[in-house]
Amino acid sequence: MQRARVKSPRQNLADRLYQQIKELIFNFQLLPGEYFSEAEIAQRFQASRTPVREALYRLQQEQYVEVHFRSGWQVKPFDFKVFEELYDLRILLECSAIERLCSLPSLPDSLQALTQIWCLSQDERRADLSLCEEDREFHHQLLAAAGNGEMTRIHTEISERIHIIRRLDFTQPERIQATYDEHAAILSAIQQADSEQAKFLLQTHIRQSRDEVRKITLHRLQEAQRQQASSMSI
Amino acid sequence: MQRARVKSPRQNLADRLYQQIKELIFNFQLLPGEYFSEAEIAQRFQASRTPVREALYRLQQEQYVEVHFRSGWQVKPFDFKVFEELYDLRILLECSAIERLCSLPSLPDSLQALTQIWCLSQDERRADLSLCEEDREFHHQLLAAAGNGEMTRIHTEISERIHIIRRLDFTQPERIQATYDEHAAILSAIQQADSEQAKFLLQTHIRQSRDEVRKITLHRLQEAQRQQASSMSI
DNA sequence: GTATTCCATCTTGTATACAAGACAAAGCAA
DNA sequence: TTGCTTTGTCTTGTATACAAGATGGAATAC
């Protein structure tokens, strides 16, 4: 008979590398479309190729990078069509969550907590970049509260993938104010169990974000690439 | 300047092992909850641990197995709650695909082709187990025709996970007849661009499949485990 | 008999060695 | 110059060696 066994008590080197390589990509230190080798990464982080490969294969499965047979790795080039698809998938998942939430007899506590963060008067609101994380948390909590673990897992995964461009949008003050307004309105509709209204608001909210991102991304991307280029020439 | 590079021209050993280990799980040669080690797998397939590990980590990301820190691997135990969640996610994705399809001016050719497979008279119908694959293909084509590649990718992934229990259901003749009828009705509704009717039929179809599976799985699972046990004792 | 400690064994995690093939630049022929 | 061949270097794919720690049973103390 088997005993219960520990479930990875500490973080592997491979896990750390996974995070660190992902950060390289998100910070545009590895640019979309750029080629690199396992040895480069291993040297940069003072590790051997084995855990680097493990991290890279994980990133490959999550669609961030791609391996070419004996010819190195490549950061997946930006594909705006894919981002649009991911946004649509997000809308689908979150609308489904809203429908579920509105059919519940009472709201879960986790959603009540969201009110304290988002339903604020103008002068109580924050405007720093950490709000981008709060925003992700808002949408994540919608899914989590709806109670379907698999949907939540998928939603988290695609939110993470969208994050790389979504972040670029979160520096504009008027967008931040709009986010506060829209989140508050969505929560209010859910509290009134008005499923149709909540879904409409959410769709508008996400589509707006999607359109904003579509507008600014090319510009910001070039900016990020220039920054990267100049920092490398120092 | 970088050249175009080949994209894995042949199948890796790791890829093959991934398939083979997955088959072990699907055939219940590795039972849900069972512990095993990398070395066992490596020896069984006459390979080294490296590609085995790569395959296992991939299976771990897809939720089939789990690694325990320095204490071996485990096939994830059956969790019926998860299967229910996956079924609900499938319904959501396929209903979304149907809505999209019904809004198109004309049906894609790939859907027309499905009619030839499913809209058959009683005596033209087949009844072998290969229909299980056709069934997956049917639902896959719905997603593919709707045109959202990411939704299709996710749908394929969860269909694969459901397949392990879905297969057990596909031996009952009356279930096969019902599948023919229901697929034909769904296609017909889509052809008439009757989104609501198609969605209703599809939901009923998938929920029925889910409920059937729920009923028989425990029985069949024990059967499969007995078979496995007896083949091992020979 | 029971609980505890210790140790041999087994497992994964990581590093390294080697093999097979892709790539690119140099050399060469026309 | 242009195109082809060759060859050396680089990259991933796979095998193996070693390290750190988990597990389980035997030995021990009581």
mmCIF file of C-alpha atoms in Angstrom, chain A residues 2-10 12 18 35 50 53-54 57-59 61-63 66-73 81-82 84-86 88-90 92-93 96 147-151 153-154 157-158 161, chain B residues 2-10 12 18 35 50 53-54 57-59 61-63 66-73 81-82 84-86 88-90 92-93 96 147-151 153-154 157-158 161:
data_model
loop_
_atom_site.group_PDB
_atom_site.id
_atom_site.type_symbol
_atom_site.label_atom_id
_atom_site.label_comp_id
_atom_site.label_asym_id
_atom_site.label_seq_id
_atom_site.Cartn_x
_atom_site.Cartn_y
_atom_site.Cartn_z
ATOM 1 C CA GLN A 2 1.232 3.443 -0.885
ATOM 2 C CA ARG A 3 1.513 6.314 1.529
ATOM 3 C CA ALA A 4 0.629 9.886 0.829
ATOM 4 C CA ARG A 5 3.551 11.580 -0.812
ATOM 5 C CA VAL A 6 4.798 15.122 -0.758
ATOM 6 C CA LYS A 7 3.827 17.258 -3.694
ATOM 7 C CA SER A 8 6.880 19.359 -4.671
ATOM 8 C CA PRO A 9 7.656 21.011 -1.339
ATOM 9 C CA ARG A 10 9.945 23.626 -2.825
ATOM 10 C CA ASN A 12 12.471 23.519 -8.679
ATOM 11 C CA TYR A 18 10.185 28.911 -16.335
ATOM 12 C CA TYR A 35 15.801 33.135 -32.024
ATOM 13 C CA THR A 50 18.363 20.157 -18.477
ATOM 14 C CA ARG A 53 14.813 22.568 -21.535
ATOM 15 C CA GLU A 54 12.110 21.583 -19.096
ATOM 16 C CA TYR A 57 9.032 22.815 -23.240
ATOM 17 C CA ARG A 58 6.504 24.070 -20.758
ATOM 18 C CA LEU A 59 6.531 27.483 -22.397
ATOM 19 C CA GLN A 61 3.053 24.002 -24.628
ATOM 20 C CA GLU A 62 1.681 27.335 -23.463
ATOM 21 C CA GLN A 63 2.354 28.799 -26.905
ATOM 22 C CA GLU A 66 8.645 27.188 -30.430
ATOM 23 C CA VAL A 67 11.484 24.742 -30.966
ATOM 24 C CA HIS A 68 12.976 24.074 -34.377
ATOM 25 C CA PHE A 69 14.620 20.748 -34.914
ATOM 26 C CA ARG A 70 18.276 21.205 -34.104
ATOM 27 C CA SER A 71 18.094 24.851 -35.088
ATOM 28 C CA GLY A 72 17.244 26.650 -31.910
ATOM 29 C CA TRP A 73 14.227 28.189 -30.246
ATOM 30 C CA LYS A 81 -5.524 37.192 -34.858
ATOM 31 C CA VAL A 82 -4.666 34.879 -31.983
ATOM 32 C CA GLU A 84 -8.502 38.458 -30.831
ATOM 33 C CA GLU A 85 -9.410 34.806 -30.523
ATOM 34 C CA LEU A 86 -8.204 34.741 -26.935
ATOM 35 C CA ASP A 88 -13.358 36.131 -27.586
ATOM 36 C CA LEU A 89 -12.677 33.043 -25.538
ATOM 37 C CA ARG A 90 -12.355 35.202 -22.439
ATOM 38 C CA LEU A 92 -17.293 33.444 -23.571
ATOM 39 C CA LEU A 93 -15.909 32.089 -20.312
ATOM 40 C CA SER A 96 -20.804 31.884 -18.726
ATOM 41 C CA GLY A 147 -17.123 27.197 -9.419
ATOM 42 C CA ASN A 148 -15.948 25.410 -12.553
ATOM 43 C CA GLY A 149 -12.305 24.616 -11.857
ATOM 44 C CA GLU A 150 -11.435 23.612 -15.405
ATOM 45 C CA MET A 151 -12.916 26.758 -16.876
ATOM 46 C CA ARG A 153 -7.760 27.011 -15.206
ATOM 47 C CA ILE A 154 -8.206 27.716 -18.908
ATOM 48 C CA GLU A 157 -3.976 30.477 -18.880
ATOM 49 C CA ILE A 158 -5.396 32.689 -21.596
ATOM 50 C CA ARG A 161 -1.184 35.095 -22.543
ATOM 51 C CA GLN B 2 17.728 34.584 -39.779
ATOM 52 C CA ARG B 3 16.618 32.003 -42.301
ATOM 53 C CA ALA B 4 13.489 29.958 -42.153
ATOM 54 C CA ARG B 5 14.092 26.872 -40.075
ATOM 55 C CA VAL B 6 12.635 23.397 -40.163
ATOM 56 C CA LYS B 7 9.913 22.670 -37.693
ATOM 57 C CA SER B 8 10.497 19.149 -36.330
ATOM 58 C CA PRO B 9 10.595 17.122 -39.580
ATOM 59 C CA ARG B 10 10.285 13.792 -37.826
ATOM 60 C CA ASN B 12 10.991 12.676 -31.569
ATOM 61 C CA TYR B 18 4.203 10.757 -24.965
ATOM 62 C CA TYR B 35 2.290 5.078 -8.825
ATOM 63 C CA THR B 50 15.466 12.033 -20.527
ATOM 64 C CA ARG B 53 10.700 12.808 -18.463
ATOM 65 C CA GLU B 54 9.887 15.154 -21.308
ATOM 66 C CA TYR B 57 6.014 16.585 -17.974
ATOM 67 C CA ARG B 58 3.859 17.138 -21.000
ATOM 68 C CA LEU B 59 1.284 14.694 -19.674
ATOM 69 C CA GLN B 61 0.628 19.771 -17.931
ATOM 70 C CA GLU B 62 -2.329 18.107 -19.594
ATOM 71 C CA GLN B 63 -3.516 16.813 -16.214
ATOM 72 C CA GLU B 66 1.393 14.153 -11.391
ATOM 73 C CA VAL B 67 4.951 14.131 -10.101
ATOM 74 C CA HIS B 68 5.782 13.891 -6.414
ATOM 75 C CA PHE B 69 9.059 15.330 -5.293
ATOM 76 C CA ARG B 70 11.564 12.520 -5.379
ATOM 77 C CA SER B 71 8.847 9.977 -4.747
ATOM 78 C CA GLY B 72 7.642 8.960 -8.157
ATOM 79 C CA TRP B 73 4.802 9.697 -10.512
ATOM 80 C CA LYS B 81 -16.348 16.389 -10.686
ATOM 81 C CA VAL B 82 -13.617 17.313 -13.162
ATOM 82 C CA GLU B 84 -18.531 17.092 -15.338
ATOM 83 C CA GLU B 85 -16.713 20.383 -15.535
ATOM 84 C CA LEU B 86 -15.073 19.364 -18.785
ATOM 85 C CA ASP B 88 -19.846 21.798 -19.290
ATOM 86 C CA LEU B 89 -16.887 23.487 -20.917
ATOM 87 C CA ARG B 90 -17.469 21.424 -24.037
ATOM 88 C CA LEU B 92 -20.089 26.079 -23.804
ATOM 89 C CA LEU B 93 -17.537 25.920 -26.596
ATOM 90 C CA SER B 96 -20.613 29.199 -29.121
ATOM 91 C CA GLY B 147 -12.982 29.533 -37.094
ATOM 92 C CA ASN B 148 -11.586 30.346 -33.664
ATOM 93 C CA GLY B 149 -8.291 28.464 -33.560
ATOM 94 C CA GLU B 150 -7.710 28.894 -29.841
ATOM 95 C CA MET B 151 -11.162 27.655 -28.929
ATOM 96 C CA ARG B 153 -7.263 23.942 -29.554
ATOM 97 C CA ILE B 154 -8.795 23.995 -26.074
ATOM 98 C CA GLU B 157 -7.571 19.125 -25.461
ATOM 99 C CA ILE B 158 -10.611 18.624 -23.275
ATOM 100 C CA ARG B 161 -9.350 14.128 -21.678
#
